[in-house]
XYZ file of C-alpha atoms in Angstrom:
408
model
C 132.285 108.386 163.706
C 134.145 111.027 161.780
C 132.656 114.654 162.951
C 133.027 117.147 159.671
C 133.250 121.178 159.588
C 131.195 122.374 156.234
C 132.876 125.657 155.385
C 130.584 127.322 152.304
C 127.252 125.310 153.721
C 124.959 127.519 152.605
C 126.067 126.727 149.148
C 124.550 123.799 146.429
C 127.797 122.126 147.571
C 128.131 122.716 151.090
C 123.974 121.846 151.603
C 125.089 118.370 149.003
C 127.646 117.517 151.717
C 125.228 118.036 154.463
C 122.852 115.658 153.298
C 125.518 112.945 152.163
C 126.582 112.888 155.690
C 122.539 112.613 156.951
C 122.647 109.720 154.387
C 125.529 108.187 155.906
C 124.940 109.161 160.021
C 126.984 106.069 161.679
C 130.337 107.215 159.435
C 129.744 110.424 159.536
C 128.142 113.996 161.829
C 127.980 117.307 160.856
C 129.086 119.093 163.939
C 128.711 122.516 162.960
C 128.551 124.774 159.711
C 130.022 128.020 158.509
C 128.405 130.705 155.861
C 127.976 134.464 156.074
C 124.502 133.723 154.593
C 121.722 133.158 157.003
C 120.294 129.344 156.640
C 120.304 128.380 159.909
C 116.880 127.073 159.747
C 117.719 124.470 157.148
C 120.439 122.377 159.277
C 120.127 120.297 162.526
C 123.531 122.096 163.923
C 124.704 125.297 164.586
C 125.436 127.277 161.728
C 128.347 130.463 162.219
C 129.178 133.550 160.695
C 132.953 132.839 160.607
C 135.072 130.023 161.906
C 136.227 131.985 165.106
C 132.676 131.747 166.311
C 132.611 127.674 166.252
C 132.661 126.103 169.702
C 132.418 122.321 168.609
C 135.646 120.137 167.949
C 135.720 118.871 164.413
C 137.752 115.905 163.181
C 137.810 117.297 159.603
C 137.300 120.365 157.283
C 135.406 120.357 153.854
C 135.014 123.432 152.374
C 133.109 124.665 149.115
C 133.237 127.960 149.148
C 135.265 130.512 147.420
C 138.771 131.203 146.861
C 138.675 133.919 149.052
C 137.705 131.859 152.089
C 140.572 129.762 151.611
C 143.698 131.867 153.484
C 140.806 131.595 156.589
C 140.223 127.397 156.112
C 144.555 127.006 156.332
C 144.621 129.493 159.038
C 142.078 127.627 161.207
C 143.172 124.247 160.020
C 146.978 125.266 161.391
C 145.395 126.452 164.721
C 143.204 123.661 165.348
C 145.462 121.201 163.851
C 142.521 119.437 162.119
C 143.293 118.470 158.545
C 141.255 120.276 155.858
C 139.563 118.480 152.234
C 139.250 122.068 150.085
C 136.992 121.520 147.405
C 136.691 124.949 146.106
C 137.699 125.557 142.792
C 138.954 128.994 140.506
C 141.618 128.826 143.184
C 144.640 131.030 142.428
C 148.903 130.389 142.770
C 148.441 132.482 146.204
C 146.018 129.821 147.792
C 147.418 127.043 146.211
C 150.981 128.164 147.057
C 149.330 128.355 151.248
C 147.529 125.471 150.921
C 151.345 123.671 149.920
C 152.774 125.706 152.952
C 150.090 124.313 155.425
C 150.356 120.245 154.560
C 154.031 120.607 155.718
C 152.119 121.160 159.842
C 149.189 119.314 158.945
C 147.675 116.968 156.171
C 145.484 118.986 153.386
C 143.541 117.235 150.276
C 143.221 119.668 147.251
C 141.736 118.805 143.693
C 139.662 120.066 140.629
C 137.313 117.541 141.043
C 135.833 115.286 143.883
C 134.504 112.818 141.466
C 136.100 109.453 141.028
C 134.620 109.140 137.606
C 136.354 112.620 136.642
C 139.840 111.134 138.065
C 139.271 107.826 136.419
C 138.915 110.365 132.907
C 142.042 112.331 133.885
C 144.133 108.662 133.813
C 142.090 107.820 130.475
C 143.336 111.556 129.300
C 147.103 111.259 129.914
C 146.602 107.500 128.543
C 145.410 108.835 125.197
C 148.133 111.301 124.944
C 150.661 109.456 125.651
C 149.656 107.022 123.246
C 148.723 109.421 119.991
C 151.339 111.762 120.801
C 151.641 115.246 118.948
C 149.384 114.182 115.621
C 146.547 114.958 117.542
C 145.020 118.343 118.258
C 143.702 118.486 121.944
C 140.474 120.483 122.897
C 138.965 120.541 126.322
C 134.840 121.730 126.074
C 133.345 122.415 130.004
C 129.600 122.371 130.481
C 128.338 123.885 133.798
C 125.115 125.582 135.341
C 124.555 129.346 134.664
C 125.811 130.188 138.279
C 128.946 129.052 138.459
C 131.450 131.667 138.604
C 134.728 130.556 137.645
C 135.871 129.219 134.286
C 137.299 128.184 132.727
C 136.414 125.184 135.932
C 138.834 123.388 137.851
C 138.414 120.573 136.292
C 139.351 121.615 132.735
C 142.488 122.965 134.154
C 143.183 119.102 135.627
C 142.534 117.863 132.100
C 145.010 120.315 130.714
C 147.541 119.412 132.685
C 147.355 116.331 132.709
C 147.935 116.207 128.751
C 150.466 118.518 128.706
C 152.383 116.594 131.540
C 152.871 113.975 128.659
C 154.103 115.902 125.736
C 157.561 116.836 125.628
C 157.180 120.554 124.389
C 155.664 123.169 125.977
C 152.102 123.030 125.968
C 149.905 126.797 125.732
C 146.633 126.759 127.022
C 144.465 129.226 125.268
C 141.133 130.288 126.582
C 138.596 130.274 123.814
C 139.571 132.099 120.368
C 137.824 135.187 120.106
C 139.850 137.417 118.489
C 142.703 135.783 117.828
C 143.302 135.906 113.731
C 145.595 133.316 113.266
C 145.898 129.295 112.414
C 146.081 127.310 115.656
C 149.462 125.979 116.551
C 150.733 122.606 117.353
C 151.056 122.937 121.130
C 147.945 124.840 122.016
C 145.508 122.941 124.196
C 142.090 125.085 123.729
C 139.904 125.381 126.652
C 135.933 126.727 126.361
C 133.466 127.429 128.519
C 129.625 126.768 128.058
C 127.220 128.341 131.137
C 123.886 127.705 131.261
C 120.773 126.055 132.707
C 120.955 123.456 135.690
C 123.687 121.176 134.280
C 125.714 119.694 137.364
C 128.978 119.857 135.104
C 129.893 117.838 131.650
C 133.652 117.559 130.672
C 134.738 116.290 127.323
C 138.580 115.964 125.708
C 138.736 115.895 121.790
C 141.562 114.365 120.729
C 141.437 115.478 116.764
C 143.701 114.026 114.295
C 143.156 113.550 110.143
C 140.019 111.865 109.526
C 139.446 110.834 113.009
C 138.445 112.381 116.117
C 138.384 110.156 119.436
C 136.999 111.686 122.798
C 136.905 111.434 126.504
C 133.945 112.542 128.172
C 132.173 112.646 131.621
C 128.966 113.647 133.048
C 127.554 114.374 136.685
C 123.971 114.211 137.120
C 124.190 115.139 140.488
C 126.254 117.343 143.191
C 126.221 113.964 145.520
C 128.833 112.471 143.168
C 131.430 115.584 144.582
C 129.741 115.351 148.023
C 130.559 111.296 148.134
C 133.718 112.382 147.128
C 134.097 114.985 149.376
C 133.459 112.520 152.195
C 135.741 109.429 151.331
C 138.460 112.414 150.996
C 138.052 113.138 154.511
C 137.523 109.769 155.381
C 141.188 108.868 154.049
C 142.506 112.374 155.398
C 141.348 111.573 159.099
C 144.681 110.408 161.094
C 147.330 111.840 158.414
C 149.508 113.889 160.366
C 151.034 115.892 157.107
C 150.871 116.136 153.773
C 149.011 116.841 150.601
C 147.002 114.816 148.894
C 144.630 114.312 146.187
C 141.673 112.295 144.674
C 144.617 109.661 143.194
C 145.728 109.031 146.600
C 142.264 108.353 148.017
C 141.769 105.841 144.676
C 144.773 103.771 145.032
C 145.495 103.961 149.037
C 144.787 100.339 149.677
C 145.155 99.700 145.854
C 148.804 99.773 145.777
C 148.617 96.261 143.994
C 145.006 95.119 142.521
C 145.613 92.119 140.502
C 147.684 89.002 140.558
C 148.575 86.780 137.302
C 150.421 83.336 137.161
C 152.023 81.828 134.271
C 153.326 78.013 134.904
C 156.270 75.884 133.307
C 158.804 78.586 133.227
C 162.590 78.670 133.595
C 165.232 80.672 134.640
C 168.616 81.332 132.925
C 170.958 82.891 134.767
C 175.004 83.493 133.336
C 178.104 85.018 134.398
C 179.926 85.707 130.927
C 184.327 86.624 131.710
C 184.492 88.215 128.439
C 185.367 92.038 128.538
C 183.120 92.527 125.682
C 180.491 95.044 126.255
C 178.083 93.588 123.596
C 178.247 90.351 125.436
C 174.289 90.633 125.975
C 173.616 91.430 122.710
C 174.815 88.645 121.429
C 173.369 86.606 123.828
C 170.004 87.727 122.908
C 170.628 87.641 119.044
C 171.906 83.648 119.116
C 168.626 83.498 121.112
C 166.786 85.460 118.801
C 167.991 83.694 115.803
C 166.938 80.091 117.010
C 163.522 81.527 117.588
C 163.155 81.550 121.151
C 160.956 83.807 122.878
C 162.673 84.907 126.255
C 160.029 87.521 129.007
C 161.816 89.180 131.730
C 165.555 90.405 131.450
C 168.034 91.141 134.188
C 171.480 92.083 133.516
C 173.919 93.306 136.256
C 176.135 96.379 135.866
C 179.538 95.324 134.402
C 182.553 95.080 136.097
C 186.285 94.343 134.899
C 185.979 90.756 135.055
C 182.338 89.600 134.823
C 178.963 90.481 133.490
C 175.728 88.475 134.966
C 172.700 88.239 132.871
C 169.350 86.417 133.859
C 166.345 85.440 132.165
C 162.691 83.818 131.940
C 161.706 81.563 129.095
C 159.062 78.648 129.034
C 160.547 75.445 130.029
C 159.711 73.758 126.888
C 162.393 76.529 125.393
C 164.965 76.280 127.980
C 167.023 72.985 125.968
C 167.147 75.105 122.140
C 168.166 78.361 124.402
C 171.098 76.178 126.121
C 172.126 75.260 122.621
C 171.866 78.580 121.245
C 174.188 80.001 124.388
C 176.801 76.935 123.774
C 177.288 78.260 119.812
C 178.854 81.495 121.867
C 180.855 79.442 124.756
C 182.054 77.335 121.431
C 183.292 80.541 119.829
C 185.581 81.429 122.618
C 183.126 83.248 125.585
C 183.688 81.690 128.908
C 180.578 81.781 131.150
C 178.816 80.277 133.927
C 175.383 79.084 133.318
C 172.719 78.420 136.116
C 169.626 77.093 135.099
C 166.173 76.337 136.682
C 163.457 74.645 135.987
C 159.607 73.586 137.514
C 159.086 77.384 138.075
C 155.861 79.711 137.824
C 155.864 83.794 137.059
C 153.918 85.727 139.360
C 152.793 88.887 137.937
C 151.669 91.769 140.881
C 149.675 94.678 139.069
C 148.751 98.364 139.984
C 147.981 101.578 139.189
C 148.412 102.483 142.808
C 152.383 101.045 142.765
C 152.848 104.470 140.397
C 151.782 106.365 144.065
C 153.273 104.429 146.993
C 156.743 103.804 147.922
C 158.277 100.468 149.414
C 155.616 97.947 147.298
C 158.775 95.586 146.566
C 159.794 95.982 149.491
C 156.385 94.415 151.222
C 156.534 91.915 148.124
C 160.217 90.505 149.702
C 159.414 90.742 153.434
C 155.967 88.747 152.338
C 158.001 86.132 150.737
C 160.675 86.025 153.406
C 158.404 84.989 156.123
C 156.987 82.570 154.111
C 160.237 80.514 153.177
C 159.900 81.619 149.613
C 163.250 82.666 147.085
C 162.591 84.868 144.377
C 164.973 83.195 141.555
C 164.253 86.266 139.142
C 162.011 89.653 139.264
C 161.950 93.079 136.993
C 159.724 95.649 137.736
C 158.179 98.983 136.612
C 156.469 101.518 137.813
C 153.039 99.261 137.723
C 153.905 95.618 137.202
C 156.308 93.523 139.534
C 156.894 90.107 137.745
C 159.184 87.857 139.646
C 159.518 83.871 139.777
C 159.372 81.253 142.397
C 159.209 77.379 142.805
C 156.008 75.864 141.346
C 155.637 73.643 144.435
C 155.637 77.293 146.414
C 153.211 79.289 144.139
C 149.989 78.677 145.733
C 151.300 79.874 148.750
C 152.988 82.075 147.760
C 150.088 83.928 145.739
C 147.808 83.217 149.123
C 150.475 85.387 151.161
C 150.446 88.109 148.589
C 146.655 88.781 148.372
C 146.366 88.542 151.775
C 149.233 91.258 152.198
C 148.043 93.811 149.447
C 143.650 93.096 149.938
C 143.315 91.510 146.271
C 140.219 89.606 146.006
């Protein structure tokens, strides 16, 4: 059972944590609570003034509170040496710049938003602008209850970013346009603010282009949807010694690879050319090109003053008009080695999560090694490791990797 500190208790967030953690007793206890506010009468433990007063042992931090609180939460987290989930949003360079300083003793989780939904939108964000580029105006709209104090929210600002971390000029964020007489530019990203009412928090991008307008948009109904956040954040923090994390990391930790494709009756082409040329491959692939065979993944060692190796997939059915195609070059004067085989299957290992963890092809080779398995050819990127092996070894071989990386 994980036993969790609520900094900011008192709060809408702090009480939402506090009964997510009722909800969920056997994970989770709330050992104690902090708030200069007087509710003790509404929690089952002991409720403090200020974190110097707490006599319990806690195995994690959450905190909702404000940024002021937060110099106190790394202070105590650094003493204790409990890692801390900070929740609290407005925060400033000064408390982001400690909270950076503290994960290098002890591990801290920071973010905008708690909500998986929100973090699924930020990927769907940076997806979109990558995608329609700079022929699309970008404006970020925030929704949130009449209370809340800081805008524009946290959450805005992670949409922001995360479409100007895809364009290649210099994005400006600018805050509403009152008062500002003049056309909008082509890198602003504008940001407003809406208070009112009880709304838990609505977030929507507008990606605006001519004639068309396409938009991203999430809504919370409820505060639990940060509080169940809150909790599988400390959940994944519990037993990190350092570092600093975020919602992404608590997404893709055991999602490092999350789907696995076959595609049977493939071959592998693999040549050492002698010529000096450096367009060698080029012409390799136009002959190929030019007898209408369709190769998929491309290898091609660096070049050295003697050789050049080049390897590739096709479909076996392909593999006799490619040979013919190569021959019209070794006719015309290229000298080569040529390698062929057949009876093969492509494995294709997918993941958002590859994009976060190090060593995934790594685990992919020792996997296969202790099986008996050679890789004849494999490319990767930063989500997608395709690679083949012997037909007569697939099954096994895709039994292994599930098992390794938890795909169902």
């Amino acid at each position: 059972m994980i036993s969790v500190l609520i900094n900011g208790i008192c709060g809408q967030m702090g009480r939402a944590v506090y009964a997510a953690i009722q909800a969920q007793s056997g994970a989770f206890s709330a050992v104690a609570g902090v708030d200069p506010f007087d509710c003790t009468n509404t929690f089952s433990c002991p409720v403090y003034k200020t974190l110097d007063e707490i006599k319990e042992r806690a195995d994690v931090i959450i905190d909702f509170s404000i940024p002021a609180s937060t110099p106190e939460i790394v202070r105590y987290a650094l003493e204790k040496k409990i890692p801390a989930v900070i929740g609290t949003t407005g925060l400033g360079e000064r408390e982001l710049k400690l909270i950076r300083s503290a994960s290098e003793q002890v591990a801290m989780f920071q973010t905008g938003n708690m909500s998986l939904g929100v973090n699924l939108q930020v990927e769907l964000v940076q997806l979109a602008a990558s995608t329609l580029g700079s022929n699309f105006d970008v404006e970020i709209i925030e929704t949130h209850h009449r209370k809340k104090v800081d805008s524009p929210s946290g959450t805005a600002l992670m949409l922001a970013n995360a479409v100007a971390s895809i364009s290649p000029e210099d994005e400006e964020f600018v805050f509403g346009r009152h008062e500002k007489n003049k056309r909008r530019t082509d890198n602003e990203i504008g940001i407003h603010s809406v208070r009112g009412g009880t709304v838990v928090g609505e977030h929507q991008v507008q990606f605006i282009g001519n004639d068309e307008i396409i938009e991203v948009s999430h809504r919370a109904f409820s505060k639990q949807v940060f509080a169940q956040g809150a909790l599988r954040a400390a959940k994944f923090l519990v037993g990190k010694q350092t570092g600093l994390y975020n919602m992404k990391n608590v997404v893709t930790e055991h999602d490092a690879a999350s789907r696995l494709f076959s595609l049977e009756n493939q071959a592998v082409v693999i040549m050492r050319s002698f010529a000096k040329e450096d367009a060698f491959a080029s012409r390799v692939f136009d002959v190929i090109a030019e007898h209408g065979v369709f190769v998929d993944m491309i290898a091609c060692s660096e070049p050295d003053e003697q050789s050049l190796s080049i390897g590739f997939s096709l479909n076996e059915a392909s593999l006799s008009e490619a040979l013919n195609s190569i021959n019209e070059l070794t006719r015309n004067g290229y000298g080569c080695d040529i390698r062929t085989r057949t009876d093969l299957t492509k494995l294709t290992l997918e993941g958002t999560g590859m994009a976060l963890q190090h060593g995934v092809a790594a685990q992919l080779f020792s996997t296969l090694r202790k099986e008996g398995i050679h890789i004849w050819l494999i490319t990767t990127s930063e989500t997608r490791i395709e690679f083949c092996v012997e037909s007569v070894h697939a099954i096994r071989a895709a039994d292994a990797i599930r098992e390794k990386f938890h795909i169902g």
